[in-house]
Amino acid sequence: MPEISVRNLYKVFGNSPTKALNLLSHGQSKEQIYEETGLTVGVQNASFEVEKGEIFVVMGLSGSGKSTLVRMLNRLIEPSAGEVLIDGEDILKMNKQELVKFRRRKTSMVFQSFALMPHLSVLDNVAFGLELDGIEKSVRDERALDALAQVGLEGWEKALPSELSGGMQQRVGLARGLAVDPDILLMDEAFSALDPLIRTEMQDELLKLQDRHERTIVFISHDLDEALRIGDRIAIMEGGRVVQVGTPEEILQNPADDYVRAFFRGVDPTGVISAGDIVRHNQPTVIWHTPQGSPRATLEMLNNRDREYAYVLDSKHHFFGVVSTDSLRNLLESGTPGEKKNIEGAFIQEALVVKDTECLQDILPQVASHAWPIPVIDENSVFKGVVSKNRFLKTLYRAENGDSII
């Protein structure tokens, strides 16, 4: 079951939201509704799911509704209609006491503004939420110190916020969110106020924290590079609507509409698309230790198919090597007449493999420098196919022109 399920969620700002909802159901746009009623549609019919332990990035241009959306996930903004299910429980049905408990125990939020209290030490800032929850001082100080250690601020617990750089202050804000040990971390443009270098450092810090303790993170951003760097999946918002949800690779390869296509135009696909996304199983393969896998039979097969290279596998399709018509001929012509030859003697020594999870940027040197299509294997060394120069270049061309890569 997903950790978060959002179903048909709406937010209308104004005194008569039902009027706007009715007009939306009759096909009127948010612009028409505003002109007619003065009501502002912030989010309309948003539906998506967030799996436990994933970083789910919501992004869009200013005014797209992303910050409104994340604030409805803990009811800092009250939805006008729809459902927000956390572990199957609809938080819209919680009373005030249940909601306060939910916010303190289940979720935490990190904002763009550091929102540190200037008169409190770093330690007391981090422990503030625990203090509100009535946790005794020794326990909350211990948890706050642990959170500070997680974000690399050991030794700064007695400092005041004014003594810290902007990046360090944001680390304190992140530590405050971590101190309550939430299952769900909501981050609203948390790194947007930082300069690019510090922002990258904070992104790295977040990914390190996620490696050590997988939390469900909903991360709001307007920065596409940031979304591609940290997001397991991305939701693209436009005009209050969620127009597409998918992995960076899925969205880049198959944008839902022109808005999404324009959003991703200019993205370097080699850093997003993996070898497994463009692999093709269109090259001859032979099974080692079978009659068909003998050097002579393999050479005849390649000549008959007018192919130059073959990929040698075992019976379970584990990859062993690449042979060519030239390497096979050289093997067969070497040694004494009638000598039994093993196809291993024809393996091209420079033929290295790549993993299906490697991005195109990483495999580019091999694709560019070798004549044969590059063999691709999975984590179990099972042969998945090849990536050729032609396939690589076609992928780049289609990505640059906003076409589907599949």
mmCIF file of C-alpha atoms in Angstrom:
data_model
loop_
_atom_site.group_PDB
_atom_site.id
_atom_site.type_symbol
_atom_site.label_atom_id
_atom_site.label_comp_id
_atom_site.label_asym_id
_atom_site.label_seq_id
_atom_site.Cartn_x
_atom_site.Cartn_y
_atom_site.Cartn_z
ATOM 1 C CA MET A 1 0.000 0.000 0.000
ATOM 2 C CA PRO A 2 1.353 3.482 -0.842
ATOM 3 C CA GLU A 3 2.387 5.671 2.079
ATOM 4 C CA ILE A 4 0.487 8.632 0.598
ATOM 5 C CA SER A 5 -2.547 8.483 -1.695
ATOM 6 C CA VAL A 6 -3.994 11.732 -3.019
ATOM 7 C CA ARG A 7 -7.359 11.364 -4.722
ATOM 8 C CA ASN A 8 -9.219 14.059 -6.650
ATOM 9 C CA LEU A 9 -7.863 16.832 -4.451
ATOM 10 C CA TYR A 10 -9.068 20.413 -4.910
ATOM 11 C CA LYS A 11 -8.346 23.750 -3.281
ATOM 12 C CA VAL A 12 -10.360 26.865 -4.047
ATOM 13 C CA PHE A 13 -9.432 30.107 -2.297
ATOM 14 C CA GLY A 14 -12.456 32.274 -1.495
ATOM 15 C CA ASN A 15 -15.752 32.255 0.368
ATOM 16 C CA SER A 16 -17.772 29.981 -1.927
ATOM 17 C CA PRO A 17 -15.538 27.085 -3.028
ATOM 18 C CA THR A 18 -18.503 24.864 -3.942
ATOM 19 C CA LYS A 19 -19.492 27.385 -6.609
ATOM 20 C CA ALA A 20 -16.050 27.113 -8.226
ATOM 21 C CA LEU A 21 -16.100 23.316 -7.930
ATOM 22 C CA ASN A 22 -19.436 23.226 -9.725
ATOM 23 C CA LEU A 23 -18.116 25.446 -12.523
ATOM 24 C CA LEU A 24 -15.024 23.236 -12.839
ATOM 25 C CA SER A 25 -17.251 20.178 -13.211
ATOM 26 C CA HIS A 26 -18.971 21.943 -16.118
ATOM 27 C CA GLY A 27 -15.678 22.460 -17.922
ATOM 28 C CA GLN A 28 -14.847 26.063 -17.070
ATOM 29 C CA SER A 29 -11.173 26.971 -16.695
ATOM 30 C CA LYS A 30 -9.647 28.494 -13.567
ATOM 31 C CA GLU A 31 -9.222 31.775 -15.486
ATOM 32 C CA GLN A 32 -12.902 31.865 -16.417
ATOM 33 C CA ILE A 33 -13.902 31.055 -12.855
ATOM 34 C CA TYR A 34 -11.762 33.849 -11.466
ATOM 35 C CA GLU A 35 -13.223 36.368 -13.921
ATOM 36 C CA GLU A 36 -16.772 35.283 -13.137
ATOM 37 C CA THR A 37 -16.572 34.750 -9.362
ATOM 38 C CA GLY A 38 -13.286 36.138 -8.050
ATOM 39 C CA LEU A 39 -12.472 32.689 -6.688
ATOM 40 C CA THR A 40 -8.990 31.296 -7.216
ATOM 41 C CA VAL A 41 -8.517 27.629 -8.065
ATOM 42 C CA GLY A 42 -5.205 26.637 -6.484
ATOM 43 C CA VAL A 43 -5.280 22.883 -7.077
ATOM 44 C CA GLN A 44 -7.734 20.960 -9.215
ATOM 45 C CA ASN A 45 -8.380 17.230 -9.348
ATOM 46 C CA ALA A 46 -4.884 16.204 -8.233
ATOM 47 C CA SER A 47 -4.381 12.458 -7.894
ATOM 48 C CA PHE A 48 -1.142 10.558 -7.299
ATOM 49 C CA GLU A 49 0.498 8.069 -4.944
ATOM 50 C CA VAL A 50 3.806 8.167 -3.099
ATOM 51 C CA GLU A 51 5.464 4.895 -2.170
ATOM 52 C CA LYS A 52 7.104 4.354 1.187
ATOM 53 C CA GLY A 53 10.765 5.369 1.161
ATOM 54 C CA GLU A 54 10.804 7.299 -2.121
ATOM 55 C CA ILE A 55 11.729 10.902 -2.854
ATOM 56 C CA PHE A 56 8.736 12.288 -4.740
ATOM 57 C CA VAL A 57 9.413 15.677 -6.331
ATOM 58 C CA VAL A 58 6.538 18.001 -7.221
ATOM 59 C CA MET A 59 7.594 20.695 -9.639
ATOM 60 C CA GLY A 60 6.128 23.384 -11.820
ATOM 61 C CA LEU A 61 6.350 27.066 -12.615
ATOM 62 C CA SER A 62 5.449 29.753 -10.094
ATOM 63 C CA GLY A 63 1.685 29.666 -9.467
ATOM 64 C CA SER A 64 1.286 26.064 -10.617
ATOM 65 C CA GLY A 65 -0.089 25.007 -7.224
ATOM 66 C CA LYS A 66 2.808 22.909 -5.917
ATOM 67 C CA SER A 67 3.222 24.684 -2.546
ATOM 68 C CA THR A 68 -0.531 24.651 -1.988
ATOM 69 C CA LEU A 69 -0.552 20.946 -2.748
ATOM 70 C CA VAL A 70 2.165 20.014 -0.240
ATOM 71 C CA ARG A 71 0.494 22.060 2.500
ATOM 72 C CA MET A 72 -2.698 20.073 2.016
ATOM 73 C CA LEU A 73 -0.834 16.859 2.765
ATOM 74 C CA ASN A 74 -0.749 17.832 6.454
ATOM 75 C CA ARG A 75 -3.735 20.218 6.335
ATOM 76 C CA LEU A 76 -1.778 23.405 6.884
ATOM 77 C CA ILE A 77 -4.113 24.389 4.051
ATOM 78 C CA GLU A 78 -7.572 22.848 4.231
ATOM 79 C CA PRO A 79 -8.600 21.093 1.012
ATOM 80 C CA SER A 80 -11.892 22.063 -0.613
ATOM 81 C CA ALA A 81 -12.606 18.514 -1.802
ATOM 82 C CA GLY A 82 -10.929 15.145 -2.237
ATOM 83 C CA GLU A 83 -8.987 12.720 -0.080
ATOM 84 C CA VAL A 84 -5.496 12.566 1.415
ATOM 85 C CA LEU A 85 -4.815 9.053 2.667
ATOM 86 C CA ILE A 86 -1.758 8.440 4.844
ATOM 87 C CA ASP A 87 -1.253 4.709 5.363
ATOM 88 C CA GLY A 88 -4.881 4.285 4.327
ATOM 89 C CA GLU A 89 -6.301 6.845 6.787
ATOM 90 C CA ASP A 90 -7.991 9.970 5.412
ATOM 91 C CA ILE A 91 -6.515 12.931 7.297
ATOM 92 C CA LEU A 92 -9.419 15.125 6.158
ATOM 93 C CA LYS A 93 -11.605 13.180 8.581
ATOM 94 C CA MET A 94 -9.316 13.760 11.578
ATOM 95 C CA ASN A 95 -10.493 16.035 14.368
ATOM 96 C CA LYS A 96 -8.234 18.786 15.707
ATOM 97 C CA GLN A 97 -6.632 16.625 18.397
ATOM 98 C CA GLU A 98 -5.966 13.760 15.978
ATOM 99 C CA LEU A 99 -4.536 16.171 13.438
ATOM 100 C CA VAL A 100 -2.111 17.713 15.942
ATOM 101 C CA LYS A 101 -0.913 14.241 16.940
ATOM 102 C CA PHE A 102 -0.543 13.266 13.272
ATOM 103 C CA ARG A 103 1.548 16.354 12.506
ATOM 104 C CA ARG A 104 3.830 15.832 15.503
ATOM 105 C CA ARG A 105 4.380 12.101 15.162
ATOM 106 C CA LYS A 106 3.943 11.191 11.501
ATOM 107 C CA THR A 107 5.192 14.153 9.480
ATOM 108 C CA SER A 108 7.640 17.021 9.594
ATOM 109 C CA MET A 109 8.051 20.008 7.322
ATOM 110 C CA VAL A 110 11.088 21.942 6.118
ATOM 111 C CA PHE A 111 10.440 25.349 4.543
ATOM 112 C CA GLN A 112 12.361 27.569 2.147
ATOM 113 C CA SER A 113 12.803 30.168 4.889
ATOM 114 C CA PHE A 114 14.949 28.737 7.652
ATOM 115 C CA ALA A 115 12.434 29.958 10.288
ATOM 116 C CA LEU A 116 14.966 29.661 13.109
ATOM 117 C CA MET A 117 14.315 31.490 16.359
ATOM 118 C CA PRO A 118 17.234 33.931 16.705
ATOM 119 C CA HIS A 119 17.280 33.936 20.528
ATOM 120 C CA LEU A 120 17.541 30.138 20.807
ATOM 121 C CA SER A 121 20.710 28.094 20.395
ATOM 122 C CA VAL A 122 21.087 25.663 17.513
ATOM 123 C CA LEU A 123 20.338 22.779 19.886
ATOM 124 C CA ASP A 124 17.174 24.407 21.229
ATOM 125 C CA ASN A 125 16.014 25.262 17.718
ATOM 126 C CA VAL A 126 16.375 21.637 16.658
ATOM 127 C CA ALA A 127 14.650 20.393 19.822
ATOM 128 C CA PHE A 128 11.786 22.890 19.665
ATOM 129 C CA GLY A 129 9.237 20.526 18.099
ATOM 130 C CA LEU A 130 10.086 17.869 20.667
ATOM 131 C CA GLU A 131 9.579 20.409 23.438
ATOM 132 C CA LEU A 132 6.122 21.232 22.083
ATOM 133 C CA ASP A 133 5.393 17.519 22.171
ATOM 134 C CA GLY A 134 6.139 17.423 25.896
ATOM 135 C CA ILE A 135 9.276 15.281 25.668
ATOM 136 C CA GLU A 136 11.622 15.707 28.649
ATOM 137 C CA LYS A 137 14.735 17.777 28.125
ATOM 138 C CA SER A 138 17.353 15.023 28.381
ATOM 139 C CA VAL A 139 15.601 12.948 25.719
ATOM 140 C CA ARG A 140 14.950 15.825 23.346
ATOM 141 C CA ASP A 141 18.542 17.081 23.668
ATOM 142 C CA GLU A 142 19.828 13.599 22.851
ATOM 143 C CA ARG A 143 17.604 13.362 19.769
ATOM 144 C CA ALA A 144 18.516 16.898 18.695
ATOM 145 C CA LEU A 145 22.235 16.124 18.978
ATOM 146 C CA ASP A 146 21.744 12.984 16.902
ATOM 147 C CA ALA A 147 19.892 15.001 14.234
ATOM 148 C CA LEU A 148 22.670 17.598 14.173
ATOM 149 C CA ALA A 149 25.202 14.807 13.699
ATOM 150 C CA GLN A 150 23.169 13.492 10.766
ATOM 151 C CA VAL A 151 23.479 16.848 8.968
ATOM 152 C CA GLY A 152 27.133 17.377 9.858
ATOM 153 C CA LEU A 153 26.766 20.060 12.532
ATOM 154 C CA GLU A 154 28.417 18.373 15.506
ATOM 155 C CA GLY A 155 29.969 20.983 17.792
ATOM 156 C CA TRP A 156 27.637 23.801 16.743
ATOM 157 C CA GLU A 157 24.840 23.054 19.203
ATOM 158 C CA LYS A 158 25.613 26.081 21.446
ATOM 159 C CA ALA A 159 25.855 28.593 18.586
ATOM 160 C CA LEU A 160 23.136 31.102 17.718
ATOM 161 C CA PRO A 161 21.615 31.135 14.213
ATOM 162 C CA SER A 162 23.277 34.490 13.484
ATOM 163 C CA GLU A 163 26.681 32.815 13.817
ATOM 164 C CA LEU A 164 25.925 30.345 11.007
ATOM 165 C CA SER A 165 26.127 30.635 7.239
ATOM 166 C CA GLY A 166 22.990 30.274 5.138
ATOM 167 C CA GLY A 167 23.792 26.668 4.289
ATOM 168 C CA MET A 168 24.395 25.832 7.946
ATOM 169 C CA GLN A 169 21.114 27.468 8.934
ATOM 170 C CA GLN A 170 19.279 25.316 6.409
ATOM 171 C CA ARG A 171 21.002 22.261 7.886
ATOM 172 C CA VAL A 172 19.592 23.282 11.267
ATOM 173 C CA GLY A 173 16.138 23.506 9.688
ATOM 174 C CA LEU A 174 16.579 20.031 8.216
ATOM 175 C CA ALA A 175 17.849 18.690 11.554
ATOM 176 C CA ARG A 176 14.760 20.101 13.290
ATOM 177 C CA GLY A 177 12.618 18.140 10.844
ATOM 178 C CA LEU A 178 14.645 14.968 11.416
ATOM 179 C CA ALA A 179 14.654 15.242 15.214
ATOM 180 C CA VAL A 180 11.036 14.148 15.503
ATOM 181 C CA ASP A 181 11.979 11.065 13.449
ATOM 182 C CA PRO A 182 9.042 11.435 11.024
ATOM 183 C CA ASP A 183 7.878 8.780 8.595
ATOM 184 C CA ILE A 184 7.074 11.516 6.074
ATOM 185 C CA LEU A 185 9.200 14.597 5.403
ATOM 186 C CA LEU A 186 7.573 17.465 3.491
ATOM 187 C CA MET A 187 10.073 19.910 1.975
ATOM 188 C CA ASP A 188 8.737 23.085 0.363
ATOM 189 C CA GLU A 189 11.468 24.564 -1.866
ATOM 190 C CA ALA A 190 13.787 23.835 1.056
ATOM 191 C CA PHE A 191 17.004 24.617 -0.834
ATOM 192 C CA SER A 192 15.780 27.360 -3.176
ATOM 193 C CA ALA A 193 17.190 30.243 -1.118
ATOM 194 C CA LEU A 194 20.709 28.813 -1.174
ATOM 195 C CA ASP A 195 23.397 29.624 -3.704
ATOM 196 C CA PRO A 196 24.013 26.885 -6.301
ATOM 197 C CA LEU A 197 27.091 25.348 -4.649
ATOM 198 C CA ILE A 198 25.485 25.086 -1.206
ATOM 199 C CA ARG A 199 22.247 23.853 -2.777
ATOM 200 C CA THR A 200 24.139 20.981 -4.408
ATOM 201 C CA GLU A 201 25.788 20.161 -1.080
ATOM 202 C CA MET A 202 22.375 20.054 0.622
ATOM 203 C CA GLN A 203 21.007 17.801 -2.116
ATOM 204 C CA ASP A 204 23.947 15.460 -1.528
ATOM 205 C CA GLU A 205 23.279 15.585 2.213
ATOM 206 C CA LEU A 206 19.637 14.666 1.662
ATOM 207 C CA LEU A 207 20.598 11.692 -0.518
ATOM 208 C CA LYS A 208 23.114 10.507 2.099
ATOM 209 C CA LEU A 209 20.450 10.743 4.807
ATOM 210 C CA GLN A 210 18.063 8.785 2.600
ATOM 211 C CA ASP A 211 20.661 6.035 2.173
ATOM 212 C CA ARG A 212 20.966 5.693 5.950
ATOM 213 C CA HIS A 213 17.288 6.016 6.838
ATOM 214 C CA GLU A 214 14.722 5.762 4.080
ATOM 215 C CA ARG A 215 11.908 8.219 4.694
ATOM 216 C CA THR A 216 9.043 9.116 2.439
ATOM 217 C CA ILE A 217 9.928 12.585 1.162
ATOM 218 C CA VAL A 218 7.692 14.944 -0.803
ATOM 219 C CA PHE A 219 9.992 17.634 -2.173
ATOM 220 C CA ILE A 220 8.671 20.789 -3.832
ATOM 221 C CA SER A 221 10.947 22.416 -6.391
ATOM 222 C CA HIS A 222 10.900 24.685 -9.421
ATOM 223 C CA ASP A 223 14.439 23.596 -10.370
ATOM 224 C CA LEU A 224 14.454 20.851 -13.004
ATOM 225 C CA ASP A 225 18.103 19.953 -12.387
ATOM 226 C CA GLU A 226 17.321 19.491 -8.700
ATOM 227 C CA ALA A 227 14.310 17.311 -9.474
ATOM 228 C CA LEU A 228 16.322 15.110 -11.839
ATOM 229 C CA ARG A 229 19.138 14.819 -9.326
ATOM 230 C CA ILE A 230 17.200 13.734 -6.260
ATOM 231 C CA GLY A 231 13.790 12.512 -7.416
ATOM 232 C CA ASP A 232 12.824 8.858 -7.637
ATOM 233 C CA ARG A 233 9.677 10.108 -9.365
ATOM 234 C CA ILE A 234 8.496 13.536 -10.444
ATOM 235 C CA ALA A 235 5.022 15.089 -10.637
ATOM 236 C CA ILE A 236 4.708 17.997 -13.074
ATOM 237 C CA MET A 237 2.059 20.622 -12.191
ATOM 238 C CA GLU A 238 0.523 23.243 -14.431
ATOM 239 C CA GLY A 239 -2.407 25.520 -13.622
ATOM 240 C CA GLY A 240 -3.203 23.571 -10.450
ATOM 241 C CA ARG A 241 -3.316 20.240 -12.277
ATOM 242 C CA VAL A 242 -0.931 17.305 -12.004
ATOM 243 C CA VAL A 243 -0.268 16.744 -15.696
ATOM 244 C CA GLN A 244 2.218 13.868 -15.467
ATOM 245 C CA VAL A 245 3.818 11.597 -12.878
ATOM 246 C CA GLY A 246 6.751 9.299 -13.599
ATOM 247 C CA THR A 247 10.436 8.633 -13.208
ATOM 248 C CA PRO A 248 12.746 11.199 -14.835
ATOM 249 C CA GLU A 249 13.441 8.669 -17.589
ATOM 250 C CA GLU A 250 9.732 8.014 -18.239
ATOM 251 C CA ILE A 251 8.880 11.708 -18.469
ATOM 252 C CA LEU A 252 11.880 12.542 -20.628
ATOM 253 C CA GLN A 253 11.130 9.671 -22.996
ATOM 254 C CA ASN A 254 7.345 10.142 -23.154
ATOM 255 C CA PRO A 255 6.240 13.673 -22.193
ATOM 256 C CA ALA A 256 2.471 13.876 -21.684
ATOM 257 C CA ASP A 257 1.965 17.150 -23.562
ATOM 258 C CA ASP A 258 3.680 20.214 -24.983
ATOM 259 C CA TYR A 259 3.946 21.828 -21.533
ATOM 260 C CA VAL A 260 5.941 18.897 -20.151
ATOM 261 C CA ARG A 261 7.938 18.655 -23.374
ATOM 262 C CA ALA A 262 8.891 22.323 -23.083
ATOM 263 C CA PHE A 263 9.777 21.846 -19.422
ATOM 264 C CA PHE A 264 12.302 19.143 -20.286
ATOM 265 C CA ARG A 265 13.658 20.764 -23.440
ATOM 266 C CA GLY A 266 17.367 21.388 -23.053
ATOM 267 C CA VAL A 267 17.869 18.624 -20.482
ATOM 268 C CA ASP A 268 20.969 16.564 -21.200
ATOM 269 C CA PRO A 269 19.425 13.117 -21.708
ATOM 270 C CA THR A 270 22.744 11.347 -21.204
ATOM 271 C CA GLY A 271 22.559 12.043 -17.473
ATOM 272 C CA VAL A 272 18.977 10.800 -17.133
ATOM 273 C CA ILE A 273 18.494 7.884 -19.533
ATOM 274 C CA SER A 274 20.136 4.593 -18.639
ATOM 275 C CA ALA A 275 21.586 1.876 -20.836
ATOM 276 C CA GLY A 276 18.658 -0.330 -19.878
ATOM 277 C CA ASP A 277 16.223 2.241 -21.287
ATOM 278 C CA ILE A 278 17.591 1.980 -24.828
ATOM 279 C CA VAL A 279 19.006 -1.553 -24.909
ATOM 280 C CA ARG A 280 18.115 -3.675 -27.936
ATOM 281 C CA HIS A 281 18.292 -7.463 -28.327
ATOM 282 C CA ASN A 282 18.899 -7.459 -32.065
ATOM 283 C CA GLN A 283 22.396 -8.925 -32.251
ATOM 284 C CA PRO A 284 23.322 -12.607 -32.821
ATOM 285 C CA THR A 285 23.957 -14.625 -29.666
ATOM 286 C CA VAL A 286 25.430 -18.094 -29.259
ATOM 287 C CA ILE A 287 25.385 -20.476 -26.327
ATOM 288 C CA TRP A 288 28.809 -21.612 -25.174
ATOM 289 C CA HIS A 289 29.539 -25.368 -24.923
ATOM 290 C CA THR A 290 26.989 -26.315 -27.590
ATOM 291 C CA PRO A 291 27.623 -27.374 -31.200
ATOM 292 C CA GLN A 292 26.119 -24.096 -32.363
ATOM 293 C CA GLY A 293 28.573 -22.270 -30.126
ATOM 294 C CA SER A 294 31.683 -23.681 -31.742
ATOM 295 C CA PRO A 295 33.997 -21.192 -33.498
ATOM 296 C CA ARG A 296 33.300 -22.612 -36.962
ATOM 297 C CA ALA A 297 29.502 -22.765 -36.501
ATOM 298 C CA THR A 298 29.458 -19.227 -35.095
ATOM 299 C CA LEU A 299 31.488 -17.904 -38.040
ATOM 300 C CA GLU A 300 29.155 -19.583 -40.509
ATOM 301 C CA MET A 301 26.107 -18.165 -38.705
ATOM 302 C CA LEU A 302 27.534 -14.628 -38.821
ATOM 303 C CA ASN A 303 28.394 -14.948 -42.530
ATOM 304 C CA ASN A 304 24.903 -16.241 -43.321
ATOM 305 C CA ARG A 305 23.296 -13.332 -41.447
ATOM 306 C CA ASP A 306 25.766 -10.794 -42.825
ATOM 307 C CA ARG A 307 26.699 -9.786 -39.295
ATOM 308 C CA GLU A 308 30.126 -9.039 -37.899
ATOM 309 C CA TYR A 309 29.758 -9.645 -34.146
ATOM 310 C CA ALA A 310 28.168 -12.276 -31.884
ATOM 311 C CA TYR A 311 27.659 -12.333 -28.117
ATOM 312 C CA VAL A 312 28.569 -15.503 -26.211
ATOM 313 C CA LEU A 313 26.266 -16.567 -23.347
ATOM 314 C CA ASP A 314 25.799 -19.615 -21.165
ATOM 315 C CA SER A 315 22.561 -21.591 -20.979
ATOM 316 C CA LYS A 316 21.190 -19.145 -18.379
ATOM 317 C CA HIS A 317 22.102 -16.165 -20.581
ATOM 318 C CA HIS A 318 24.981 -14.969 -18.433
ATOM 319 C CA PHE A 319 27.320 -12.932 -20.615
ATOM 320 C CA PHE A 320 30.864 -14.209 -21.331
ATOM 321 C CA GLY A 321 32.294 -12.403 -24.330
ATOM 322 C CA VAL A 322 32.104 -10.879 -27.811
ATOM 323 C CA VAL A 323 33.499 -12.495 -30.943
ATOM 324 C CA SER A 324 33.844 -11.137 -34.467
ATOM 325 C CA THR A 325 34.216 -12.684 -37.894
ATOM 326 C CA ASP A 326 37.870 -11.577 -37.880
ATOM 327 C CA SER A 327 38.612 -12.983 -34.407
ATOM 328 C CA LEU A 328 36.937 -16.280 -35.303
ATOM 329 C CA ARG A 329 38.900 -16.594 -38.573
ATOM 330 C CA ASN A 330 42.152 -15.824 -36.787
ATOM 331 C CA LEU A 331 41.394 -18.503 -34.212
ATOM 332 C CA LEU A 332 40.494 -21.128 -36.810
ATOM 333 C CA GLU A 333 43.596 -20.381 -38.894
ATOM 334 C CA SER A 334 45.945 -20.584 -35.909
ATOM 335 C CA GLY A 335 47.550 -23.698 -34.430
ATOM 336 C CA THR A 336 47.801 -27.073 -36.112
ATOM 337 C CA PRO A 337 45.260 -28.451 -38.620
ATOM 338 C CA GLY A 338 42.484 -30.458 -36.951
ATOM 339 C CA GLU A 339 43.195 -28.977 -33.541
ATOM 340 C CA LYS A 340 39.994 -28.487 -31.508
ATOM 341 C CA LYS A 341 39.373 -24.786 -30.935
ATOM 342 C CA ASN A 342 37.430 -23.219 -28.046
ATOM 343 C CA ILE A 343 35.393 -20.123 -28.869
ATOM 344 C CA GLU A 344 36.907 -18.434 -25.816
ATOM 345 C CA GLY A 345 40.075 -18.036 -27.855
ATOM 346 C CA ALA A 346 38.191 -15.650 -30.168
ATOM 347 C CA PHE A 347 36.912 -13.318 -27.435
ATOM 348 C CA ILE A 348 37.678 -9.664 -28.115
ATOM 349 C CA GLN A 349 39.700 -8.665 -25.059
ATOM 350 C CA GLU A 350 38.696 -4.982 -25.158
ATOM 351 C CA ALA A 351 34.972 -5.850 -25.128
ATOM 352 C CA LEU A 352 33.848 -4.673 -21.694
ATOM 353 C CA VAL A 353 30.262 -4.750 -20.469
ATOM 354 C CA VAL A 354 28.086 -2.009 -18.962
ATOM 355 C CA LYS A 355 25.313 -2.343 -16.374
ATOM 356 C CA ASP A 356 21.734 -1.616 -17.420
ATOM 357 C CA THR A 357 21.542 0.995 -14.631
ATOM 358 C CA GLU A 358 24.457 3.079 -15.944
ATOM 359 C CA CYS A 359 23.465 6.382 -17.531
ATOM 360 C CA LEU A 360 24.377 7.178 -21.125
ATOM 361 C CA GLN A 361 26.889 9.754 -19.959
ATOM 362 C CA ASP A 362 28.900 7.010 -18.275
ATOM 363 C CA ILE A 363 28.831 4.566 -21.183
ATOM 364 C CA LEU A 364 29.553 7.154 -23.891
ATOM 365 C CA PRO A 365 33.336 6.505 -23.972
ATOM 366 C CA GLN A 366 32.808 2.804 -24.675
ATOM 367 C CA VAL A 367 30.090 3.375 -27.268
ATOM 368 C CA ALA A 368 32.197 5.955 -29.064
ATOM 369 C CA SER A 369 35.523 4.104 -29.032
ATOM 370 C CA HIS A 370 34.501 0.577 -30.058
ATOM 371 C CA ALA A 371 33.205 -0.752 -33.351
ATOM 372 C CA TRP A 372 30.882 -3.360 -31.826
ATOM 373 C CA PRO A 373 27.593 -2.598 -30.039
ATOM 374 C CA ILE A 374 28.252 -2.508 -26.288
ATOM 375 C CA PRO A 375 26.894 -5.498 -24.319
ATOM 376 C CA VAL A 376 24.544 -4.639 -21.437
ATOM 377 C CA ILE A 377 24.009 -6.849 -18.390
ATOM 378 C CA ASP A 378 21.821 -6.654 -15.293
ATOM 379 C CA GLU A 379 22.911 -6.981 -11.651
ATOM 380 C CA ASN A 380 23.030 -10.772 -12.038
ATOM 381 C CA SER A 381 25.302 -10.609 -15.129
ATOM 382 C CA VAL A 382 22.408 -11.670 -17.364
ATOM 383 C CA PHE A 383 22.729 -10.371 -20.907
ATOM 384 C CA LYS A 384 19.984 -7.818 -21.685
ATOM 385 C CA GLY A 385 21.088 -6.790 -25.166
ATOM 386 C CA VAL A 386 23.314 -4.132 -26.686
ATOM 387 C CA VAL A 387 23.610 -0.396 -27.206
ATOM 388 C CA SER A 388 24.939 0.571 -30.616
ATOM 389 C CA LYS A 389 26.296 3.915 -31.840
ATOM 390 C CA ASN A 390 23.260 4.271 -34.080
ATOM 391 C CA ARG A 391 20.833 3.667 -31.200
ATOM 392 C CA PHE A 392 22.757 6.069 -28.966
ATOM 393 C CA LEU A 393 22.715 8.892 -31.529
ATOM 394 C CA LYS A 394 19.042 8.366 -32.367
ATOM 395 C CA THR A 395 18.217 8.621 -28.659
ATOM 396 C CA LEU A 396 20.035 11.947 -28.375
ATOM 397 C CA TYR A 397 18.360 13.282 -31.514
ATOM 398 C CA ARG A 398 14.859 12.330 -30.387
ATOM 399 C CA ALA A 399 15.401 13.694 -26.885
ATOM 400 C CA GLU A 400 16.643 17.022 -28.234
ATOM 401 C CA ASN A 401 13.592 17.291 -30.472
ATOM 402 C CA GLY A 402 11.107 16.287 -27.789
ATOM 403 C CA ASP A 403 10.148 13.037 -29.521
ATOM 404 C CA SER A 404 9.390 9.737 -27.823
ATOM 405 C CA ILE A 405 12.544 7.662 -27.345
ATOM 406 C CA ILE A 406 10.740 4.325 -27.230
#
